Coordinates of C-alpha atoms (C1' of nucleotides) in Angstrom, one line a residue:
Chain A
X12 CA 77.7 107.9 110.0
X13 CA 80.9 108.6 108.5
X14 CA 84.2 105.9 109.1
X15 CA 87.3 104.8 107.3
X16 CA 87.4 101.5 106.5
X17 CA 90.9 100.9 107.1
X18 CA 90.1 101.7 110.5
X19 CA 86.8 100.4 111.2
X20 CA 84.7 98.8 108.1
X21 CA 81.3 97.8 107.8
X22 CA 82.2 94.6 107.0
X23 CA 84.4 94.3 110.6
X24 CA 81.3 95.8 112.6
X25 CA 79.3 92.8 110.9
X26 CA 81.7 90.4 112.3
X27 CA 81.3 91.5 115.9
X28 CA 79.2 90.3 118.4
X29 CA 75.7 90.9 117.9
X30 CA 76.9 93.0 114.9
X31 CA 77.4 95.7 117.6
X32 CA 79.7 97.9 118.6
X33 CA 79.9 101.6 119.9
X34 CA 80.6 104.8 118.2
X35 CA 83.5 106.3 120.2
X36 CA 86.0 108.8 119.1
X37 CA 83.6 111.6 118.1
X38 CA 85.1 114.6 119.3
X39 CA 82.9 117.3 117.2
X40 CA 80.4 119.0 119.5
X41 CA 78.1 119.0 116.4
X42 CA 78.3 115.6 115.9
X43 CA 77.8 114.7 119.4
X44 CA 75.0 116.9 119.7
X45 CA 73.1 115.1 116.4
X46 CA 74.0 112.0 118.5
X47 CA 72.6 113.1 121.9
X48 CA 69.4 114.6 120.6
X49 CA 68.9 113.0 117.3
X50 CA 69.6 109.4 117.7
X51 CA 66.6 107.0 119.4
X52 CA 66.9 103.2 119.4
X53 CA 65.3 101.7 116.0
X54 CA 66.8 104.9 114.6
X55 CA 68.4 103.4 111.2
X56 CA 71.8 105.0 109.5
X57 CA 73.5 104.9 106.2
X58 CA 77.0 103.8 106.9
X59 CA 79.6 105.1 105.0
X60 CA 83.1 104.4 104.3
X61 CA 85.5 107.6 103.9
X62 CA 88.5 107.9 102.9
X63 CA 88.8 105.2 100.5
X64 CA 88.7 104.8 96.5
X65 CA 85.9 105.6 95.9
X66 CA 84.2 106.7 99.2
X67 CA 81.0 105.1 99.1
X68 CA 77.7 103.8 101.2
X69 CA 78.7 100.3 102.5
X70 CA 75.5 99.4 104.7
X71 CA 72.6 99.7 107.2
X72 CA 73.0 99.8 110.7
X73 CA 70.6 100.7 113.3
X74 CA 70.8 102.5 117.1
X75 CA 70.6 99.9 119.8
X76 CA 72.0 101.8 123.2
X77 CA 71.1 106.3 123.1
X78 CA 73.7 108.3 123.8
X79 CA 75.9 107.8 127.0
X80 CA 79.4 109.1 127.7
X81 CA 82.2 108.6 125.7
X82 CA 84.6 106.3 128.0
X83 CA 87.5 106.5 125.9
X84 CA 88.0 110.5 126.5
X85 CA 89.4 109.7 130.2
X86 CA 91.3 106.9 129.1
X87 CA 95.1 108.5 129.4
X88 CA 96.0 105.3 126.7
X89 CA 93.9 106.1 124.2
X90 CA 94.2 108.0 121.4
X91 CA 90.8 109.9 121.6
X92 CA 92.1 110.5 124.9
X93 CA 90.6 114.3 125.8
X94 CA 91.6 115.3 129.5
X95 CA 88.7 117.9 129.8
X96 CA 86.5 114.8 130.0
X97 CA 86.0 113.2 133.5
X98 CA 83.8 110.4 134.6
X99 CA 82.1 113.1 136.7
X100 CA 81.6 116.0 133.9
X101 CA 82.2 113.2 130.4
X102 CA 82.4 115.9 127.4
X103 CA 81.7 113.5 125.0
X104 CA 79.2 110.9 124.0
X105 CA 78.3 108.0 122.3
X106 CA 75.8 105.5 120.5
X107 CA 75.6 101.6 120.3
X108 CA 75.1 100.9 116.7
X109 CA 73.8 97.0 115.6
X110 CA 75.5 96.5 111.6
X111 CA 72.3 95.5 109.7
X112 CA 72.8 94.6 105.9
X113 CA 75.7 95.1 103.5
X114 CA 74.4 97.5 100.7
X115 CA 74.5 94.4 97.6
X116 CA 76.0 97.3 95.2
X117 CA 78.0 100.1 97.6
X118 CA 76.7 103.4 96.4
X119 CA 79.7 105.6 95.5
X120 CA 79.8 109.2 96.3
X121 CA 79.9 109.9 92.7
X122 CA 76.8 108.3 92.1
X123 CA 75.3 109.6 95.2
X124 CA 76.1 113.2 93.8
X125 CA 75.0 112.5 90.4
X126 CA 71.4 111.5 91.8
X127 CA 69.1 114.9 91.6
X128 CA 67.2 113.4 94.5
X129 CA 70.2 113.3 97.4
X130 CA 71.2 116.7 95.7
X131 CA 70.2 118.5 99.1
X132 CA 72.3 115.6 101.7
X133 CA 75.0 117.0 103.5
X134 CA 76.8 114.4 102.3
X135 CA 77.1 115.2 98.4
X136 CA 77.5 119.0 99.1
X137 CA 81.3 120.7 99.5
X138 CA 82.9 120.7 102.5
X139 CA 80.9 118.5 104.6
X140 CA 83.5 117.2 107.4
X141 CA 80.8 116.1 110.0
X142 CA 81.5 112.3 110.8
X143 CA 77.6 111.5 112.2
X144 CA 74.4 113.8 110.8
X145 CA 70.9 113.3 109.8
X146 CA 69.5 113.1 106.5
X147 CA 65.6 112.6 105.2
X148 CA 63.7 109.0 105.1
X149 CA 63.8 110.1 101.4
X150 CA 67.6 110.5 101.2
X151 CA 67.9 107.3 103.2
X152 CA 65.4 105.2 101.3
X153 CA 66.4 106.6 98.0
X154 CA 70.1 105.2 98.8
X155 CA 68.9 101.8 100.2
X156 CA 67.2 101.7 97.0
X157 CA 70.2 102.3 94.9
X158 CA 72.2 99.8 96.8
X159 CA 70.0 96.8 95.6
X160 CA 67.8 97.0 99.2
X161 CA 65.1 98.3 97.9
X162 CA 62.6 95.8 100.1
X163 CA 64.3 96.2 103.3
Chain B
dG3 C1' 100.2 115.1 97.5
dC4 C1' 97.2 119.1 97.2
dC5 C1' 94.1 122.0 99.0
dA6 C1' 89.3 123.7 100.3
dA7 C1' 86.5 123.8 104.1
dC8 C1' 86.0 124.6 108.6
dG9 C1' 86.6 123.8 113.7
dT10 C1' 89.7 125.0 117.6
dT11 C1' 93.0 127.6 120.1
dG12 C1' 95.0 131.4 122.2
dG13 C1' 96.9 136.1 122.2
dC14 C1' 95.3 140.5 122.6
Chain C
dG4 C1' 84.9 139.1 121.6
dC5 C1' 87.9 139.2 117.6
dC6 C1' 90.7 136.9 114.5
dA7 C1' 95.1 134.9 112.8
dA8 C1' 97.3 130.7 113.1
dC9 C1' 97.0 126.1 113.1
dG10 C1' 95.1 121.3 112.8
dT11 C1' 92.0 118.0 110.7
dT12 C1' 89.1 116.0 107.3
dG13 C1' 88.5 114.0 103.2
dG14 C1' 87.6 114.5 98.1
dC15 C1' 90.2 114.7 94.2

DNA sequence: GCCAACGTTGGC
DNA sequence: GCCAACGTTGGC
């Protein structure tokens, strides 16, 4: 799962109340789709801070609540505001996700892509804009692995 | 700041 | 249903 820092970090989602918080704002029918049939409580996830120098893997988090509509989309004040989406008929969905552990060394996309075995992630390939996808137990392990949690 | 990638919109 | 225009993402 895919955020900018300046907007919401790993570090600030640690900080919160039982680490948790949900993952509103996604307003990519792929994305929500990987949300709505891919993600089951226990479900782990590499989070990942965009949009920064350098982008990198900041930590592991893990899914606490499955998908359930996106509240925010009927909210007139806020800025994922989407009037399509009514309480009745919600077009969009989201995830409760628990902040784990802080990745000791953040894995920079650099290194990520420099790694022959993440060479097949969406993450490292060209042009990948989703915000929330799956990857393999090997990707995931193999980046827990470079961030110093090798054990967890 | 640039621009490639790619999703969305809307006229036809 | 096609596709050009436009908007967004996000690395560089």
């Amino acid at each position: 799962m895919k955020s900018e820092p300046d907007v919401h970090s790993f570090e600030h989602h640690l900080s919160l109340p039982d680490a948790t918080d949900s993952w509103n704002g996604v307003r990519n029918y792929q994305a929500r789709n990987y949300m709505r049939d891919g993600m089951k409580c226990g479900d782990r996830v590499i989070f990942y801070h965009s949009n920064t120098e350098p982008p990198h893997a900041a930590g592991v988090a893990e899914i606490v609540r499955e998908a359930y509509p996106d509240h925010t989309a009927w909210d007139p004040e806020s800025e994922y505001h989407d009037p399509r989406s009514t309480p009745e008929k919600p077009s969009w969905l989201m995830v409760d996700v628990r902040a784990l552990r802080a990745l000791p060394m953040p894995v920079s996309l650099a290194t990520m892509k420099g790694n022959p075995l993440l060479e097949d992630m969406p993450l490292v390939r060209r042009g990948n804009r989703l915000s929330v996808f799956p990857i393999s137990e090997v990707h995931y392990l193999e980046i827990l692995r470079m961030g110093g949690l090798e054990d967890f």
